Short mmCIF file of C-alpha atoms in Angstrom, two decimals:
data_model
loop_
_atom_site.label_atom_id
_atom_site.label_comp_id
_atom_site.label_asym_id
_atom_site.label_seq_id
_atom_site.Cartn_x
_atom_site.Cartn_y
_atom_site.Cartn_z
CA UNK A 1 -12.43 14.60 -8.83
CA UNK A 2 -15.52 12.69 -9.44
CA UNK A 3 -16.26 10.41 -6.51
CA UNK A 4 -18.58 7.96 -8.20
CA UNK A 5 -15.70 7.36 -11.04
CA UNK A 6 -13.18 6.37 -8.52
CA UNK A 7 -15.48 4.42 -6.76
CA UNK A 8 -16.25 2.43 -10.15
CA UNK A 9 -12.41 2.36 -10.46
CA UNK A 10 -11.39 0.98 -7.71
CA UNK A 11 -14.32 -1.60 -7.50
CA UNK A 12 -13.43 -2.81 -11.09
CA UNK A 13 -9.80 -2.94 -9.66
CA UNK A 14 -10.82 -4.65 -6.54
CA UNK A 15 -13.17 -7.54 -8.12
CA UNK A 16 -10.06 -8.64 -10.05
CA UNK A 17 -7.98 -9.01 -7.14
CA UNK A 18 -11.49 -10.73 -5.59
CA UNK A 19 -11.20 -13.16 -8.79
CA UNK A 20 -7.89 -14.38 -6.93
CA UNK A 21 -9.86 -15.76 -3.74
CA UNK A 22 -9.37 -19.58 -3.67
CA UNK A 23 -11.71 -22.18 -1.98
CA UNK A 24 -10.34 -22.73 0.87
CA UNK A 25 -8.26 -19.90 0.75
CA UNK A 26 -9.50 -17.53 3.48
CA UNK A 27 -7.33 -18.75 6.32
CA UNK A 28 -4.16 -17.21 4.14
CA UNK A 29 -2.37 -14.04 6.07
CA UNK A 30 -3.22 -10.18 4.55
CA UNK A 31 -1.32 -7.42 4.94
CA UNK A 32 -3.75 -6.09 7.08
CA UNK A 33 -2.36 -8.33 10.56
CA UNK A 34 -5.58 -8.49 12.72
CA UNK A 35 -7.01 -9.93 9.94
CA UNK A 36 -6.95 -12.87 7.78
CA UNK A 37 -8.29 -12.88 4.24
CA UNK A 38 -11.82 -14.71 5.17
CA UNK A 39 -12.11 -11.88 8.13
CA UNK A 40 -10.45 -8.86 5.59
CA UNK A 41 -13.16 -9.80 3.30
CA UNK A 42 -15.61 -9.80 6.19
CA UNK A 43 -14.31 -6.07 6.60
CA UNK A 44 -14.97 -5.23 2.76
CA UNK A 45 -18.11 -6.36 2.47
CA UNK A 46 -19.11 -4.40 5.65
CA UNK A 47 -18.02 -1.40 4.48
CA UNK A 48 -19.65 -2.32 0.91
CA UNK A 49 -23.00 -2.75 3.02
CA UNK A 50 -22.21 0.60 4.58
CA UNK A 51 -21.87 2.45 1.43
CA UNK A 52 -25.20 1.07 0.30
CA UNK A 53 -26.71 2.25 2.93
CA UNK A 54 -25.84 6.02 2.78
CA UNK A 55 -26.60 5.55 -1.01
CA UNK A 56 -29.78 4.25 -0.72
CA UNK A 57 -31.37 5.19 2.54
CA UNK A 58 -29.24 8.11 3.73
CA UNK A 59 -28.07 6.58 6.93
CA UNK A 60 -25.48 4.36 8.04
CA UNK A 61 -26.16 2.29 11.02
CA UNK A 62 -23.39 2.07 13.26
CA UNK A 63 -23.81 -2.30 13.47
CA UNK A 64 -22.97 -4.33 10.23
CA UNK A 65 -25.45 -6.17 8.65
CA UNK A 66 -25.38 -9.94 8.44
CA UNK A 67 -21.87 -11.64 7.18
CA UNK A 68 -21.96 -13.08 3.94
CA UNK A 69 -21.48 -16.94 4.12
CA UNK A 70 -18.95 -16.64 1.01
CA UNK A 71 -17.38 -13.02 0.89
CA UNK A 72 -16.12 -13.01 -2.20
CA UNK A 73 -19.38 -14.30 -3.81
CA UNK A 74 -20.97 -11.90 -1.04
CA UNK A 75 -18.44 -8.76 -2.50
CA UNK A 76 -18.95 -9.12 -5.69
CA UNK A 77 -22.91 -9.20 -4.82
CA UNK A 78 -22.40 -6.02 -3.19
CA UNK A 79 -20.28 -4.11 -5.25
CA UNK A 80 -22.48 -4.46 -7.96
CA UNK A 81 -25.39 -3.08 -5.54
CA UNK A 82 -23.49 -0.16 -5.09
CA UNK A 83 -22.70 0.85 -8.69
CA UNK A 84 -26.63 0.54 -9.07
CA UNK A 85 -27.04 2.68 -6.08
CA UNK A 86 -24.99 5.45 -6.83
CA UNK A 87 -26.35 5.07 -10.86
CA UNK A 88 -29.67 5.54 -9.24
CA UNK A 89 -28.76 8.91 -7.99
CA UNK A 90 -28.05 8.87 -4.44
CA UNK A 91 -29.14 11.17 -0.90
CA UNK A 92 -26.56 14.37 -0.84
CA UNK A 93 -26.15 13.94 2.71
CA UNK A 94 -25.98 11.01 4.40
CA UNK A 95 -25.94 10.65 8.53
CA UNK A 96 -23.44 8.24 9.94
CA UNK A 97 -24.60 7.32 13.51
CA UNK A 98 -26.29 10.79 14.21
CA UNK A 99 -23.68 12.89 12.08
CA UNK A 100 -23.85 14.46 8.44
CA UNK A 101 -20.95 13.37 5.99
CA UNK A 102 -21.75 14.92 2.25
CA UNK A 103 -22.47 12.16 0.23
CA UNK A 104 -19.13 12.97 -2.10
CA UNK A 105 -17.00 12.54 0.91
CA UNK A 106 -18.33 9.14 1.85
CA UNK A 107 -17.92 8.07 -1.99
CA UNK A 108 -14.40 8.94 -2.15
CA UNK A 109 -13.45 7.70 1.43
CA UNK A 110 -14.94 4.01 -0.16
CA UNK A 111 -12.97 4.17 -3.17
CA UNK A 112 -9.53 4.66 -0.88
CA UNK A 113 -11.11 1.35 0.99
CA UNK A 114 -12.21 -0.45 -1.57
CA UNK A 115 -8.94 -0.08 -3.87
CA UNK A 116 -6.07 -0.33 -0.88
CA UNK A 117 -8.16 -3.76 0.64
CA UNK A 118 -8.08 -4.74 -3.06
CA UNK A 119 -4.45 -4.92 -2.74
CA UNK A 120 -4.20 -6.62 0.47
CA UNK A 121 -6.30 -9.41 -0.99
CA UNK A 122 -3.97 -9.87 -4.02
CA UNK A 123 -1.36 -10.03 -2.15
CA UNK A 124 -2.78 -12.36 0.19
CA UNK A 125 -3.82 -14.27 -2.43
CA UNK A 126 0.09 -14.19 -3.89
CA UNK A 127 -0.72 -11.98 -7.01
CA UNK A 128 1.46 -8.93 -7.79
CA UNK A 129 -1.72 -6.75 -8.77
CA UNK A 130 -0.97 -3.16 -8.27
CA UNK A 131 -3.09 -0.09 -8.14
CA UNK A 132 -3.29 1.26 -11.58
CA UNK A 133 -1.50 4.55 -10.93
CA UNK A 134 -3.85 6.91 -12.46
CA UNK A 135 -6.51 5.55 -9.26
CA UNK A 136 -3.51 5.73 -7.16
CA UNK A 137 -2.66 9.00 -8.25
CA UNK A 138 -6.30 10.15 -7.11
CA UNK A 139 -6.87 8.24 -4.07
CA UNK A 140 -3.58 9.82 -2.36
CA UNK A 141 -5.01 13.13 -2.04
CA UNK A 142 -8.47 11.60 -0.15
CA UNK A 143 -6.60 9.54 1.92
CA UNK A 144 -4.24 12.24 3.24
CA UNK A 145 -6.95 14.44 3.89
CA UNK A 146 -9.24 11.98 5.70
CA UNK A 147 -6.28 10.09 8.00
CA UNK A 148 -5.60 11.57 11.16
CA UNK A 149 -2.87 11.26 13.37
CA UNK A 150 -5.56 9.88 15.79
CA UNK A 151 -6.42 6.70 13.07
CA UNK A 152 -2.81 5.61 13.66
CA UNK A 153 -2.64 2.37 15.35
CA UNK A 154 -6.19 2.54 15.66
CA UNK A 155 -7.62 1.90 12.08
CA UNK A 156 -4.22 2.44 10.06
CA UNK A 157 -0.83 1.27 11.11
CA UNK A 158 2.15 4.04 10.89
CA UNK A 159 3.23 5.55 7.70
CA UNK A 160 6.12 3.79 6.04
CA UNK A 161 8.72 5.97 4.61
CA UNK A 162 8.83 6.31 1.14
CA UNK A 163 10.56 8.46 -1.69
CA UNK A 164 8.58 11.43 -2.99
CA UNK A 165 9.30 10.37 -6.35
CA UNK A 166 8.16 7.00 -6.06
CA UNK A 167 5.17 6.15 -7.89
CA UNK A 168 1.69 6.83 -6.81
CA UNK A 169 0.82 3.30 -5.96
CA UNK A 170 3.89 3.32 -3.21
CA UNK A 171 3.02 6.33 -1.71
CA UNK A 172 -0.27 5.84 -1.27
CA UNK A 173 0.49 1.81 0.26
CA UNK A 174 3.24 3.67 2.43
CA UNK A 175 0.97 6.82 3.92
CA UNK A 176 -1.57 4.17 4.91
CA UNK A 177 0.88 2.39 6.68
CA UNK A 178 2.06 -0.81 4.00
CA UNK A 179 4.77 -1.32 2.00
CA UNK A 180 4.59 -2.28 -1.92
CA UNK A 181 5.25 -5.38 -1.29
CA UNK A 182 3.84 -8.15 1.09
CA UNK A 183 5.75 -11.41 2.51
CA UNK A 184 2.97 -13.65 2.13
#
């Protein structure tokens, strides 16, 4: 697995489903149901600022940085800062709060975020955009190895059932708690 390709992956995949954000828009409901597509792009441009951070400096603070007054303008600002930083060569190690994640890890971990939020805001946005399965395919493997049992109804809702022969993109949607398709 190369973490910085699925992290260009699932950015590329993630700025299309961005490309869907209407003015006015942001108010719509995401599959995500704290959240509602102004606030789950809030989230990924957080976690876009986050990312930077390791990649550039080595650290990530534990507070966000300032909100972007339009995130998707402010996401796709971002994601292209992040490309740069990891084509820059980033830290090995990076310290989140006070400890050490290998830089790999926290590449891979984005990716999962930055691809599964893509599909929330496509489907919030009332696009049928999935995962391309080969990213799917990839991601699933990260994401059941970094999920706990202890990120249920904390950070991830519950599993949802799901055939083991169902494609990659439902498996992965269904282990981190949505289903392939959203009632928007």
């Amino acid at each position: 697995m190369n973490p910085g390709e699925l992290l260009e992956r699932s950015l590329a995949y993630a700025l299309g489903s961005v490309a869907g954000v209407a003015p006015g828009g942001l108010g719509r409901r995401t599959p995500c149901a704290q959240w509602d597509l102004g606030e789950l792009l809030g989230h990924l441009d957080d976690s876009l600022d986050a990312l930077h951070e390791g990649l550039t400096g080595g650290r990530i603070g534990l507070f966000p940085g300032e909100p972007s007054v339009d995130p998707a303008c402010g996401f796709r600002r971002r994601a292209g800062a992040v490309l740069g930083a990891w084509a820059a060569g980033p830290v090995e190690r990076v310290l989140v709060g006070q400890r050490p994640l290998e830089i790999r890890l926290m590449v891979a971990v984005g990716a999962v975020e930055i691809a599964v939020h893509g599909w929330d805001v496509a489907q919030a946005c009332g696009r049928g955009r999935p995962i391309p399965e080969a990213l799917a395919a990839e991601l699933l493997p990260v994401a059941r190895c970094v999920v706990e049992e202890a990120d249920r109804g904390v950070r991830f809702a519950e599993p949802v059932a799901v055939s083991s022969c169902a494609p990659p993109e439902a498996r992965l949607l269904g282990f981190l708690g949505r289903r392939d398709s959203f009632p928007g």
